[in-house]
Coordinates of N, CA, C and O in Angstrom, one line a residue:
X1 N -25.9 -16.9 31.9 CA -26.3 -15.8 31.1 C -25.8 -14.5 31.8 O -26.0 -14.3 33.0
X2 N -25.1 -13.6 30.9 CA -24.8 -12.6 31.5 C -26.1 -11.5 31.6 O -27.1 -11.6 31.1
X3 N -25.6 -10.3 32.7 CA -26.5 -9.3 33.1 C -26.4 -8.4 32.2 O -25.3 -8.3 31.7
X4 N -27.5 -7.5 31.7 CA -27.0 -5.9 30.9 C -26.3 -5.1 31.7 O -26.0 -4.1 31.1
X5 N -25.7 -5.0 33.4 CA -24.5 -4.4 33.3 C -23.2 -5.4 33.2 O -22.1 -4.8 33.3
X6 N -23.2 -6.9 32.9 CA -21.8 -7.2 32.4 C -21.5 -7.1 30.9 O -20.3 -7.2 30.5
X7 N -22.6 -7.0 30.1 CA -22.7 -6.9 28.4 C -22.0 -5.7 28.7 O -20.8 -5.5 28.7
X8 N -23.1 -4.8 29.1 CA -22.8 -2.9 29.0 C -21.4 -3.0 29.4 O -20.5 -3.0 28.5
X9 N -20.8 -3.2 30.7 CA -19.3 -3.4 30.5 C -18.6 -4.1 29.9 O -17.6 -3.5 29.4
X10 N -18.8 -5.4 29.6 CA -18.0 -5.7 28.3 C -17.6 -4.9 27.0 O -16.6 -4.4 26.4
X11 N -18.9 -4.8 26.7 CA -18.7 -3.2 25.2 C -17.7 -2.2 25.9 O -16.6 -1.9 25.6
X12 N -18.1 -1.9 26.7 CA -16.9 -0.7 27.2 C -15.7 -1.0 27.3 O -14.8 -0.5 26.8
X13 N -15.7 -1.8 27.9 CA -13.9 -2.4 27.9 C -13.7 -2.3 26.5 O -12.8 -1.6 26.2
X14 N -14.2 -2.9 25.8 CA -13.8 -3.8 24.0 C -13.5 -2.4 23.3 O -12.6 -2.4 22.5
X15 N -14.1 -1.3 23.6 CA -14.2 -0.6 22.9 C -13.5 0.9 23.3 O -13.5 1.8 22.5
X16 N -13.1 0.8 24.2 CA -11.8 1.6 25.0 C -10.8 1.3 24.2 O -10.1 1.9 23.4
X17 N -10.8 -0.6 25.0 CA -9.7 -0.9 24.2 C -9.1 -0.6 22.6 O -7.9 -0.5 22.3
X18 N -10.2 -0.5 21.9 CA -10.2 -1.0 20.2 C -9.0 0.6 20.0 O -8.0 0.7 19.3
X19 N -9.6 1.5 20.6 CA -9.8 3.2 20.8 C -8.5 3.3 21.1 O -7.9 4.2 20.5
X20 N -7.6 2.4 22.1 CA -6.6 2.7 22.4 C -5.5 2.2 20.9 O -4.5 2.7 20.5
X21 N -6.1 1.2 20.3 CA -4.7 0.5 19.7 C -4.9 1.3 18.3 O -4.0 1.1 17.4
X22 N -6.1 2.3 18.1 CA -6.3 2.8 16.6 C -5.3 4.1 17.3 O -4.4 4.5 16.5
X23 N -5.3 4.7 18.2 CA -4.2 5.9 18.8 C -3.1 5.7 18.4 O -2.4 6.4 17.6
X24 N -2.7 3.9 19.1 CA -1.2 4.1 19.4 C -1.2 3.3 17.7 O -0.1 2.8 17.6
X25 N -1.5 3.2 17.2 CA -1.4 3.2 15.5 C -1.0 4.2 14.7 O 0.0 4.4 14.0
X26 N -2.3 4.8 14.8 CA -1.6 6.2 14.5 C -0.9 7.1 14.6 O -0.8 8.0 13.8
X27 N -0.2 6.8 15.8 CA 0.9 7.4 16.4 C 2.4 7.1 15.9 O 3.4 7.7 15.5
X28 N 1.9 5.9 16.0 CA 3.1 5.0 15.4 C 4.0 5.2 13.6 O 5.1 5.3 13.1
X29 N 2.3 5.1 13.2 CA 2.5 5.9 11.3 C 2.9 7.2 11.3 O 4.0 7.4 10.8
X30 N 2.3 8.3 11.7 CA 2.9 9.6 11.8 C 4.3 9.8 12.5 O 5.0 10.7 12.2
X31 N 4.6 9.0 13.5 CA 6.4 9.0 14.1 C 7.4 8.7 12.9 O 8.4 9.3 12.6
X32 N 6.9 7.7 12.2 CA 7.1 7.4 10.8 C 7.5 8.2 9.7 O 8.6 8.5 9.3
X33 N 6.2 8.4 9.5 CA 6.4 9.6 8.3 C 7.0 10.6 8.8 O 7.5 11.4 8.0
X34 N 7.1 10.9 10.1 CA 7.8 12.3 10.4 C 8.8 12.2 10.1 O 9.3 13.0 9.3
X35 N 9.5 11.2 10.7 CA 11.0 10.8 10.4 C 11.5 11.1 8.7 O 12.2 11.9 8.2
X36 N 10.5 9.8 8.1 CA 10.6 9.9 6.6 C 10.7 11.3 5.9 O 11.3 11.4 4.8
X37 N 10.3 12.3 6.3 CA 9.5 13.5 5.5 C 11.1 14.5 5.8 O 11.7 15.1 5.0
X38 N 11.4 14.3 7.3 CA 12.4 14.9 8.1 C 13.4 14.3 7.6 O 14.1 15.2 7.2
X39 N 13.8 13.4 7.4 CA 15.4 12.7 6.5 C 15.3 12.9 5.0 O 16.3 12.7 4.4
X40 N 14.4 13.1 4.3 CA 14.0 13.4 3.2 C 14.3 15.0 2.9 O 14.7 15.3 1.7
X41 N 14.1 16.1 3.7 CA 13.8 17.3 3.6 C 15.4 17.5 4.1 O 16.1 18.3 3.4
X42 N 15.9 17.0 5.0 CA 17.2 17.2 5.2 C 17.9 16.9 4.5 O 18.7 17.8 4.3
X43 N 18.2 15.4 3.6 CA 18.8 15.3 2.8 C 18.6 16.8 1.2 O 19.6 17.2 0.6
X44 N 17.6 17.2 1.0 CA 17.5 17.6 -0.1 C 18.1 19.0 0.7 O 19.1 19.2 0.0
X45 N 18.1 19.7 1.5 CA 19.1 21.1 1.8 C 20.3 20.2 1.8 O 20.9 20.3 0.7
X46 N 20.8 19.3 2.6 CA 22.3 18.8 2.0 C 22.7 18.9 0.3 O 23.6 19.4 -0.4
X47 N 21.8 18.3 0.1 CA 22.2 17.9 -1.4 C 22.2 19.9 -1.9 O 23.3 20.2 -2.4
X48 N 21.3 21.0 -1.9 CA 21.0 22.0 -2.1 C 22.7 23.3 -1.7 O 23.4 24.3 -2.1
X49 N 22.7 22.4 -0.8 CA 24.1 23.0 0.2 C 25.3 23.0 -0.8 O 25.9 23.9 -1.3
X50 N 25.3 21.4 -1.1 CA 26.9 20.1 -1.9 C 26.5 21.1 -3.1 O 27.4 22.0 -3.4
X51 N 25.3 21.0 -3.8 CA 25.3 21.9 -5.5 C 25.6 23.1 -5.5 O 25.8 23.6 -6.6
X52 N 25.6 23.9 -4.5 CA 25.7 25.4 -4.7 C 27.1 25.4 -4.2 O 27.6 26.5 -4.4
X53 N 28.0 24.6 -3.5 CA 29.2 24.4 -3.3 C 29.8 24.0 -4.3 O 30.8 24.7 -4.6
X54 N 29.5 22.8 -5.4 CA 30.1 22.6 -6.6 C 30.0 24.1 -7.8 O 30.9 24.5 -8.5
X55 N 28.8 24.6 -7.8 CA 28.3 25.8 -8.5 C 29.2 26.3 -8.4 O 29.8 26.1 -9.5
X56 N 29.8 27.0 -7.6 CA 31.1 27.9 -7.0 C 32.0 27.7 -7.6 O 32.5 28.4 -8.6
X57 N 32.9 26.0 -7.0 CA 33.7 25.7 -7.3 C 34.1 25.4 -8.8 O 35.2 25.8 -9.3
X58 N 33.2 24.7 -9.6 CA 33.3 24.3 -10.8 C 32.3 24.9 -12.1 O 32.6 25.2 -13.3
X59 N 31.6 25.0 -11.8 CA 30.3 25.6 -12.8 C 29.3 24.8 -13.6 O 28.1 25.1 -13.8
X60 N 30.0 23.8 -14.0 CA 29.9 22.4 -15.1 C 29.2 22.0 -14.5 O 29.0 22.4 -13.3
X61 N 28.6 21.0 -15.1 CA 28.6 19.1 -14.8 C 27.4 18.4 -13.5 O 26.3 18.0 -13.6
X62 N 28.3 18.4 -12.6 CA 27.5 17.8 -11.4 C 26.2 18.8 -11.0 O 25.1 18.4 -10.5
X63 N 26.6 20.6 -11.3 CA 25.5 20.8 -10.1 C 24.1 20.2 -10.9 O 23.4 19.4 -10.3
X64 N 23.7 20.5 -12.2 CA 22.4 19.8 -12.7 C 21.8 19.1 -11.8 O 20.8 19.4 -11.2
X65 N 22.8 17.9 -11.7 CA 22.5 16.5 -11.2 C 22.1 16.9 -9.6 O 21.2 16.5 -9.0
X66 N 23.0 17.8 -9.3 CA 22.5 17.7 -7.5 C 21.6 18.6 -7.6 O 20.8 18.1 -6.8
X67 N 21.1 19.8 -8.0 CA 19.8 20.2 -8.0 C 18.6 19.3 -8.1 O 17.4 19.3 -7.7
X68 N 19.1 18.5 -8.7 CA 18.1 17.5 -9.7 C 17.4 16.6 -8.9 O 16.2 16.4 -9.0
X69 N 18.5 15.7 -7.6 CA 18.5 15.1 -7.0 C 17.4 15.6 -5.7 O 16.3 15.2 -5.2
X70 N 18.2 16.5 -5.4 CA 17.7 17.8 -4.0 C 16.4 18.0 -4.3 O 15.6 17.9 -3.4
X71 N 15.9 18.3 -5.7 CA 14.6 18.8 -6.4 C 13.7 17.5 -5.9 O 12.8 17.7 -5.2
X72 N 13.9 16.2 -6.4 CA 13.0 14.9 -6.2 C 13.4 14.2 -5.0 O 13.0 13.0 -4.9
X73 N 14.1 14.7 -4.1 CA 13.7 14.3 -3.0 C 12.5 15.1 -2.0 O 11.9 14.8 -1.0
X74 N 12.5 16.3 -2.8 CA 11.8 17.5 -2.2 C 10.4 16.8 -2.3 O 9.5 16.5 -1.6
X75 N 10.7 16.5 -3.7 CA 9.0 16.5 -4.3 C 8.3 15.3 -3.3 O 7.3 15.2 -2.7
X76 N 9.7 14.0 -3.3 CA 9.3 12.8 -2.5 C 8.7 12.8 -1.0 O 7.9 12.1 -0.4
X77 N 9.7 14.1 -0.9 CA 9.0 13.8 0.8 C 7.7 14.9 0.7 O 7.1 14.8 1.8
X78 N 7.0 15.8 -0.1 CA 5.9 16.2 -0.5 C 4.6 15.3 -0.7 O 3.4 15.5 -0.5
X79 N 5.2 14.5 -1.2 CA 3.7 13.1 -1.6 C 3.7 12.1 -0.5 O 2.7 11.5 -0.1
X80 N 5.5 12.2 0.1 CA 4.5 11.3 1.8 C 4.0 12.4 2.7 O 3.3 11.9 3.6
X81 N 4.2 13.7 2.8 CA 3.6 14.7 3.6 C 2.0 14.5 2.9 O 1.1 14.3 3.7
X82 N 1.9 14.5 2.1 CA 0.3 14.9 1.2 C -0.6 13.2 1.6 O -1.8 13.2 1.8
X83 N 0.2 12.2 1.7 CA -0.3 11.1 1.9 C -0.5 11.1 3.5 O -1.5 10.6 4.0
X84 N 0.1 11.3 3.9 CA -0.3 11.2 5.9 C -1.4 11.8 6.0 O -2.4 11.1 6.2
X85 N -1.4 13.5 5.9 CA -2.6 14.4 5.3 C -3.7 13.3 5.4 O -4.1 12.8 6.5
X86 N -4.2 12.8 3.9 CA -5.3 12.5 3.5 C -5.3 11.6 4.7 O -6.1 11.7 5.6
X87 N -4.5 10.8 4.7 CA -4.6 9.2 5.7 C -5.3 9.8 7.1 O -6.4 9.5 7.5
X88 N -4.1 11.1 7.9 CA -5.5 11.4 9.0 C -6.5 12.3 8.9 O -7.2 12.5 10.0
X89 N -7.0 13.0 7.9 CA -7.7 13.5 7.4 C -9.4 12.1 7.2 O -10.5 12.6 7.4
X90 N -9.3 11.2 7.1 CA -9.6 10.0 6.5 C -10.1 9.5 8.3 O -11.3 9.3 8.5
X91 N -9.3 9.4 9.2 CA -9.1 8.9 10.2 C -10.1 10.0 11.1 O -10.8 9.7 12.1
X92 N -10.0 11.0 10.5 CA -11.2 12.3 11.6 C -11.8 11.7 11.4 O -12.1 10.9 12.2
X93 N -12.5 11.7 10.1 CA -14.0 11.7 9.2 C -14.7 10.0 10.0 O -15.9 9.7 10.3
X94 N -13.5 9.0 10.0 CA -13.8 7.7 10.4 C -14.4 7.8 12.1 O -15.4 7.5 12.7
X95 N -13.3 8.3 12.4 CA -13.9 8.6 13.9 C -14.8 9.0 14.3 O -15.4 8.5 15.2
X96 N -15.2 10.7 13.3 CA -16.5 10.9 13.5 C -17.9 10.1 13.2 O -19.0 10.2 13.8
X97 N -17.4 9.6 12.4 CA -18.7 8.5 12.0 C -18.9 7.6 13.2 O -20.0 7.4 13.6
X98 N -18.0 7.2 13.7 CA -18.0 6.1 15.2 C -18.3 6.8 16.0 O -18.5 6.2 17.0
X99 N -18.5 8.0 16.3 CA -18.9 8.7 17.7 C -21.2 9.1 17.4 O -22.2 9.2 18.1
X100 N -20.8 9.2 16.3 CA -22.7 9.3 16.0 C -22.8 8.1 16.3 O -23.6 8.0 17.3
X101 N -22.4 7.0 16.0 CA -23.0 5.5 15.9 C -22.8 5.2 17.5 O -23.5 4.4 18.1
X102 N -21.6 6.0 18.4 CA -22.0 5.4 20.1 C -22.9 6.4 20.2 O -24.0 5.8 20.4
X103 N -23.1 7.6 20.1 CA -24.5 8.6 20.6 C -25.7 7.7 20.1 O -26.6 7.4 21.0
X104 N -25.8 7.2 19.0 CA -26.9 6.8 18.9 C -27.6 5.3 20.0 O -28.7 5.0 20.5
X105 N -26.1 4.8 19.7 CA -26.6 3.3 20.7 C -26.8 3.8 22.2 O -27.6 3.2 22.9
X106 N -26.0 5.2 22.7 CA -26.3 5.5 24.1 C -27.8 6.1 24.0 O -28.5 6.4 25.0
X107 N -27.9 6.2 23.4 CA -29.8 7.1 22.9 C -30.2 5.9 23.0 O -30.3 5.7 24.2
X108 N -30.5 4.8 22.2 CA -31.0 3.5 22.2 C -30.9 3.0 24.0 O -32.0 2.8 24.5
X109 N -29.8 2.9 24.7 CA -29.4 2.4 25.6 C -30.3 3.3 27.1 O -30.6 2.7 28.2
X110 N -30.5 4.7 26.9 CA -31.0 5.2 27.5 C -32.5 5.1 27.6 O -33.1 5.1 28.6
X111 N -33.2 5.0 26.5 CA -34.4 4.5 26.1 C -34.7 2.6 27.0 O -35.5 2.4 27.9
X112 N -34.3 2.1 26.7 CA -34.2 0.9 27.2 C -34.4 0.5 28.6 O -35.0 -0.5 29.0
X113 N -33.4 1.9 29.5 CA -33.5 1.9 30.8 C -34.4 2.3 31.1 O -34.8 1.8 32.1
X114 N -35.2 3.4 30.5 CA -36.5 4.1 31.1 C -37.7 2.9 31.0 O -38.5 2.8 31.9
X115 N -37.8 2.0 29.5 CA -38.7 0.8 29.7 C -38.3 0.0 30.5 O -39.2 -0.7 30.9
X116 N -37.0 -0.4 31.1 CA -36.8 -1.8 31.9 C -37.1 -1.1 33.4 O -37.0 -1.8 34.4
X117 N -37.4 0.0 33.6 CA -37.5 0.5 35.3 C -39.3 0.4 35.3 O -39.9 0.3 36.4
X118 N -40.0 0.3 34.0 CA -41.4 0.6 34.4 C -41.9 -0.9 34.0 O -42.8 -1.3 34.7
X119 N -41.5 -1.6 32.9 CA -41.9 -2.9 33.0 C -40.6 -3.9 32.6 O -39.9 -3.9 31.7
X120 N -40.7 -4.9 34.1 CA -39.6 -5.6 34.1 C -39.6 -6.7 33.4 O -38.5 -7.3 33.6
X121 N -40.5 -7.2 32.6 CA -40.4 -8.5 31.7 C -39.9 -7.7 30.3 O -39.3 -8.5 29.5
X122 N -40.0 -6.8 30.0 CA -39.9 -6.1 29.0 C -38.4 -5.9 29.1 O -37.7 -5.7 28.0
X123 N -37.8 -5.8 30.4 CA -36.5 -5.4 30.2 C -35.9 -6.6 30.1 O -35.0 -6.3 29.4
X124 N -35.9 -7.7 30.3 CA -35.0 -9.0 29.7 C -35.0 -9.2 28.7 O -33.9 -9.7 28.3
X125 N -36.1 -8.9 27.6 CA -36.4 -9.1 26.0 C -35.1 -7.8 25.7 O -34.1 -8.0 25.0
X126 N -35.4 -6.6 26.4 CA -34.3 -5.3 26.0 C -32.6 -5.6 25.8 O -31.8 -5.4 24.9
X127 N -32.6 -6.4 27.0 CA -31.3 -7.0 27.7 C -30.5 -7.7 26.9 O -29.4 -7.4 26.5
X128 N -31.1 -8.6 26.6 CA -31.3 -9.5 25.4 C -30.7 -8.7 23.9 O -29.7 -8.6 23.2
X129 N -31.6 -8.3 23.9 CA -31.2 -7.3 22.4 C -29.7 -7.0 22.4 O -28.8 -7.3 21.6
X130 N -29.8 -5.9 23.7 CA -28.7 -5.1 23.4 C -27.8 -5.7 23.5 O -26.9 -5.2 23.0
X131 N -27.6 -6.8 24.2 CA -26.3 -7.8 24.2 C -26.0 -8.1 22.9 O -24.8 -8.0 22.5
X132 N -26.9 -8.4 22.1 CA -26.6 -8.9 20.8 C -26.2 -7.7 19.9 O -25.3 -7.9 19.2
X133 N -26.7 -6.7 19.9 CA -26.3 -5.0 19.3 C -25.2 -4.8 19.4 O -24.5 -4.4 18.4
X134 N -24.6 -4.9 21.2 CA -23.8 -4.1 22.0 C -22.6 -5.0 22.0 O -21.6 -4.7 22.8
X135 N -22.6 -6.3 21.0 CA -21.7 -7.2 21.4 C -20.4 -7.1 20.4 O -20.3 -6.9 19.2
X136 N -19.1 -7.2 21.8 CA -17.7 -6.9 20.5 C -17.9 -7.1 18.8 O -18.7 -7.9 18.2
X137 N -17.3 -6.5 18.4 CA -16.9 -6.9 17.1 C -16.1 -7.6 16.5 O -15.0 -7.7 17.1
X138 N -16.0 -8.2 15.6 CA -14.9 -8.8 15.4 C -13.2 -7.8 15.1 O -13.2 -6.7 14.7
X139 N -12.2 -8.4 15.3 CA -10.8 -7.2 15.0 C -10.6 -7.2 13.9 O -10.1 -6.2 13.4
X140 N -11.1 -8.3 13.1 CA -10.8 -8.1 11.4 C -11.7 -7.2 10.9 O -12.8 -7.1 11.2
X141 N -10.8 -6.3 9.8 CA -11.2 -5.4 9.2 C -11.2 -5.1 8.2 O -10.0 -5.1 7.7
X142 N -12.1 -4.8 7.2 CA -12.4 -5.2 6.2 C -11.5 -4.4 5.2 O -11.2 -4.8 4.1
X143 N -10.9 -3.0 5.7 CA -10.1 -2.4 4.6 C -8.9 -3.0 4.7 O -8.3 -3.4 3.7
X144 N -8.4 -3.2 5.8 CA -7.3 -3.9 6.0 C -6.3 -4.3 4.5 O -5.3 -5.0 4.6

């Protein structure tokens, strides 16, 4: 049977850990979209460049099309800009919700220690608990 400080360290490791791979996730999506939004935004000044170069040269025909083009790629990389947004926008709000829920278990957990220092049968029933409270979670995730 483990002790409440190998539980209490276990949760901490599990949960450093979890902390670290939602970072480098996130990190990973926004390097992404950066790129995406940045070849996107580039392409449409090229294309912006080529039409006002045809404009000149011919007057007719193509420039429509390459405004046109230049125009919906603009818009395109605007709705993956607006979608990252919400996505870490979404990602604060989630986090913050996980940081009340550790204040609260460290509230719970501090409470705990003040009854297991004054009565010690009481603190293995505690121990007990919070192991089962304090215990990893599973990685599967339900929005997934």
């Amino acid at each position: 049977m483990l002790s409440l400080g190998a539980i209490l360290l276990q949760n901490l490791v599990t949960r450093v850990t979890d902390r670290v791979d939602e970072t480098v996730d996130a990190a990973k999506r926004n390097v992404i979209a950066g790129l995406i939004v940045g070849i996107l935004a580039a392409t449409a000044y090229g294309l912006a460049v080529v039409a006002t170069a045809v404009l000149l040269a011919e007057r007719y025909g193509t420039v429509p099309a390459l405004f046109s083009l230049a125009g919906a790629f603009l818009l395109l990389a605007s709705i993956v800009l607006a979608f990252v947004a919400m996505r870490n926008k979404r990602e604060r709000e989630l986090r913050r919700i996980r940081r009340d829920q550790l204040a609260a278990r460290r509230d719970l957990m501090a409470a705990a220690a003040t009854v297991a220092t004054r009565r010690p049968l009481a603190a293995t029933g505690i121990a007990l608990a919070l192991g089962f409270l304090l215990a990893p979670k599973s990685r599967r995730r339900d929005d997934d």
